[in-house]
Coordinates of C-alpha atoms in Angstrom, one line a residue:
Chain A
E1061 CA 89.0 123.8 121.7
V1062 CA 89.7 123.3 118.2
L1063 CA 87.0 121.3 117.0
L1064 CA 86.0 120.3 113.2
V1065 CA 82.4 118.8 112.7
E1066 CA 82.0 116.8 109.0
S1067 CA 78.4 116.8 108.2
G1068 CA 76.4 115.9 104.7
G1069 CA 77.8 111.9 103.8
G1070 CA 75.5 109.3 102.9
S1071 CA 74.5 106.9 100.3
V1072 CA 74.3 107.8 96.7
Q1073 CA 74.5 106.1 93.4
S1074 CA 77.2 105.9 91.0
G1075 CA 77.7 108.7 88.9
G1076 CA 75.3 110.8 91.9
S1077 CA 76.4 114.1 93.2
L1078 CA 76.9 114.9 96.8
R1079 CA 78.4 118.1 98.8
I1080 CA 79.8 117.7 102.5
S1081 CA 80.5 120.5 105.1
C1082 CA 83.2 120.5 107.8
A1083 CA 81.9 123.4 110.6
A1084 CA 84.9 124.6 112.7
S1085 CA 85.0 126.5 115.8
G1086 CA 87.8 127.1 118.3
F1087 CA 90.1 128.7 116.4
T1088 CA 90.3 131.3 113.8
F1089 CA 89.5 129.8 110.8
S1090 CA 89.8 132.8 108.2
R1091 CA 94.0 132.5 109.0
Y1092 CA 94.1 128.4 107.7
S1093 CA 94.6 126.4 105.1
M1094 CA 92.3 123.4 105.3
N1095 CA 92.5 119.9 103.5
W1096 CA 90.3 116.9 102.9
V1097 CA 91.6 113.7 103.6
R1098 CA 89.4 110.3 103.2
Q1099 CA 89.8 106.5 104.1
A1100 CA 88.4 103.9 102.1
P1101 CA 86.9 101.2 104.1
G1102 CA 90.2 99.1 105.4
K1103 CA 92.3 100.9 104.0
G1104 CA 95.1 104.0 104.6
L1105 CA 94.5 107.5 104.3
E1106 CA 94.6 109.2 101.1
W1107 CA 95.1 113.1 100.3
I1108 CA 92.8 114.3 98.4
S1109 CA 92.2 118.3 97.8
Y1110 CA 93.7 121.7 99.8
V1111 CA 91.6 125.2 100.0
S1112 CA 94.5 127.8 101.1
S1113 CA 94.0 131.0 103.0
P1114 CA 92.7 133.7 102.3
S1115 CA 93.1 133.2 98.5
A1116 CA 91.1 130.2 98.7
M1117 CA 93.3 128.5 96.2
T1118 CA 92.7 124.6 95.6
F1119 CA 94.7 122.0 95.0
Y1120 CA 93.7 118.4 94.6
A1121 CA 94.7 114.7 94.1
D1122 CA 94.6 113.4 90.4
S1123 CA 92.3 110.7 91.5
V1124 CA 89.6 113.6 92.6
K1125 CA 90.8 116.5 90.2
G1126 CA 87.7 117.6 87.6
R1127 CA 85.5 115.5 89.7
F1128 CA 85.3 117.2 93.1
T1129 CA 85.8 121.0 93.9
A1130 CA 86.7 122.5 97.7
S1131 CA 85.8 125.7 98.9
R1132 CA 85.2 127.7 102.2
D1133 CA 83.5 130.5 103.6
D1134 CA 85.1 131.8 105.8
A1135 CA 82.1 134.6 107.2
K1136 CA 80.1 130.7 108.6
N1137 CA 83.7 128.9 109.5
S1138 CA 83.0 126.0 106.8
L1139 CA 84.7 124.1 104.6
Y1140 CA 83.1 122.0 101.4
L1141 CA 83.5 119.4 99.2
E1142 CA 80.8 119.3 96.0
M1143 CA 81.7 115.6 94.7
N1144 CA 80.4 115.1 91.2
S1145 CA 80.5 111.9 89.0
L1146 CA 81.0 109.5 91.9
R1147 CA 82.5 106.0 91.2
D1148 CA 82.5 102.8 93.7
E1149 CA 86.1 103.7 94.5
D1150 CA 84.8 107.1 96.1
T1151 CA 83.5 105.0 98.7
A1152 CA 85.4 106.2 102.2
V1153 CA 85.1 108.1 105.3
Y1154 CA 86.1 112.1 104.1
Y1155 CA 88.0 113.9 107.4
C1156 CA 88.7 117.3 107.1
A1157 CA 91.9 118.9 108.7
R1158 CA 93.3 121.7 109.5
D1159 CA 96.7 122.8 108.0
V1160 CA 99.6 124.3 109.6
A1161 CA 101.1 125.7 106.5
V1162 CA 100.6 125.2 103.0
L1163 CA 100.6 121.4 102.6
R1164 CA 102.6 120.9 105.5
F1165 CA 100.9 118.3 108.2
F1166 CA 97.4 118.4 109.8
D1167 CA 97.0 119.6 113.1
H1168 CA 93.7 118.9 113.9
W1169 CA 90.9 116.6 112.2
G1170 CA 87.2 116.1 112.1
Q1171 CA 85.7 112.9 113.1
G1172 CA 84.8 112.0 109.7
T1173 CA 81.6 112.0 107.5
L1174 CA 80.8 108.4 105.3
V1175 CA 80.1 108.6 102.0
S1176 CA 78.8 105.0 100.2
V1177 CA 78.9 104.6 96.5
S1178 CA 77.3 102.1 94.9
S1179 CA 76.0 100.7 91.7
Chain B
Q843 CA 101.1 101.3 95.6
S844 CA 102.3 104.4 98.1
L845 CA 105.1 106.7 97.8
L846 CA 106.0 106.2 101.4
T847 CA 106.4 103.0 102.1
Q848 CA 105.9 101.3 105.6
P849 CA 105.3 97.6 107.0
P850 CA 101.9 96.4 107.3
S851 CA 102.8 95.3 111.2
V852 CA 104.8 95.4 113.9
S853 CA 104.3 94.3 117.5
G854 CA 106.2 94.7 121.0
A855 CA 105.4 93.0 124.6
P856 CA 104.2 95.7 126.7
G857 CA 108.0 97.6 128.0
Q858 CA 109.7 96.9 125.0
R859 CA 110.6 99.1 122.3
V860 CA 109.4 99.0 118.9
A861 CA 110.3 101.4 115.7
I862 CA 108.3 101.9 112.5
S863 CA 110.1 102.7 109.8
C864 CA 108.7 105.0 106.4
T865 CA 110.5 104.6 103.5
G866 CA 110.1 107.4 100.9
T867 CA 112.0 108.5 97.3
S868 CA 113.8 111.0 96.1
S869 CA 110.8 112.9 95.2
N870 CA 109.6 113.4 98.7
L871 CA 112.0 112.7 101.9
G872 CA 115.2 112.7 99.7
A873 CA 113.7 115.8 98.4
D874 CA 114.2 117.2 102.0
Y875 CA 110.6 117.5 102.8
D876 CA 109.7 116.6 106.3
V877 CA 108.4 113.3 107.4
H878 CA 105.6 113.5 110.0
W879 CA 103.8 110.9 112.1
Y880 CA 99.7 109.8 113.0
R881 CA 98.1 107.8 115.6
Q882 CA 94.7 106.8 114.5
V883 CA 93.2 104.2 116.8
P884 CA 90.0 101.8 114.6
G885 CA 87.2 103.7 114.1
K886 CA 88.8 106.9 115.3
A887 CA 90.1 110.0 113.8
P888 CA 93.8 110.4 112.9
T889 CA 95.8 112.6 115.4
L890 CA 99.0 113.9 115.1
L891 CA 102.1 112.1 116.8
I892 CA 105.2 113.6 115.5
S893 CA 105.8 117.0 113.2
A894 CA 108.9 117.5 111.1
N895 CA 110.8 114.9 111.7
N896 CA 110.6 115.0 115.5
N897 CA 108.8 117.4 117.3
R898 CA 106.0 116.0 119.5
P899 CA 102.3 118.0 119.8
S900 CA 101.9 119.4 123.4
G901 CA 100.5 115.7 125.1
V902 CA 102.5 113.3 123.6
P903 CA 104.7 111.5 125.4
D904 CA 108.8 111.7 125.7
R905 CA 108.7 107.8 125.1
I906 CA 107.8 108.1 121.5
S907 CA 110.1 109.7 119.0
G908 CA 110.7 110.2 115.1
S909 CA 113.8 110.4 112.7
K910 CA 114.7 110.9 109.7
S911 CA 117.9 110.3 107.4
G912 CA 118.0 110.8 103.8
T913 CA 115.0 108.9 102.3
S914 CA 114.4 107.4 105.2
A915 CA 112.3 108.1 108.5
S916 CA 111.6 106.2 111.6
L917 CA 108.8 106.1 114.5
A918 CA 110.1 104.9 117.9
I919 CA 107.7 104.3 120.9
T920 CA 109.8 102.8 123.7
G921 CA 107.9 101.5 127.0
L922 CA 105.5 99.9 125.0
Q923 CA 102.0 100.0 126.9
A924 CA 98.4 98.6 125.9
E925 CA 97.1 101.8 124.1
D926 CA 99.9 102.3 122.1
E927 CA 97.9 99.6 119.9
A928 CA 96.4 101.6 117.0
D929 CA 97.7 102.2 112.8
Y930 CA 100.5 104.7 112.8
F931 CA 100.8 106.5 109.4
C932 CA 103.6 108.8 108.3
Q933 CA 103.1 111.6 105.6
S934 CA 105.3 114.2 103.9
Y935 CA 104.8 116.6 100.7
D936 CA 106.1 114.8 97.0
R937 CA 107.3 117.1 94.6
S938 CA 106.6 115.0 91.5
L939 CA 102.6 114.8 92.5
S940 CA 102.3 118.3 93.7
G941 CA 100.6 116.8 96.6
V942 CA 100.5 115.4 99.9
V943 CA 101.2 111.6 100.3
F944 CA 100.8 109.1 103.2
G945 CA 102.3 106.4 103.9
G946 CA 100.1 102.7 103.8
G947 CA 100.5 102.5 107.5
T948 CA 101.9 100.2 110.1
K949 CA 99.5 98.1 112.6
L950 CA 101.1 97.6 115.8
T951 CA 99.8 95.0 118.1
V952 CA 101.2 95.0 121.5
L953 CA 101.6 91.2 123.0

């Protein structure tokens, strides 16, 4: 069974930093590209980053470019999102999602981790 | 404002058919990129419902279907059931953004 489990969310002050993780199991992690998608409270879904496999090439939405860095460790079956210069509008549930191809569609999602940014 | 436009809400009685539209632009659906659909029950993660316009993953009943034509797409649910009450999101790729885009979401209420 494919399982994606996010962790590391929490409360942080505006301007601060946070690193969230996504632990994968039930599939060969190194063969799949991965994404981060977030959802602000009561709002819709927003794609924010992509990490390819195996080259770990990354793409970002303009809203986080230059502030967030996505990475992966295939030896640990893990995906990461380093978030810097956090703003109030970054408050959201952050989901990791497995990509079927390059920015195609997402066939499995984690349960999400909540990041709250307050000024 | 999303590049994929969905109605905020739709509703239907049990047993009826409902359709949720997703209108794109020449940089996403109109550029021949596929549309995909997700269902999200409040408080839970999204799940894939339809991929590549009209393909149902294993476990999705055949009373749920998708279609796409030009810059428009539609998700249809027939034989509405109480369990269908959820939020539905369409998704595609946008070449002007060089990234994934989601519709704003549609809340389906079963009356």
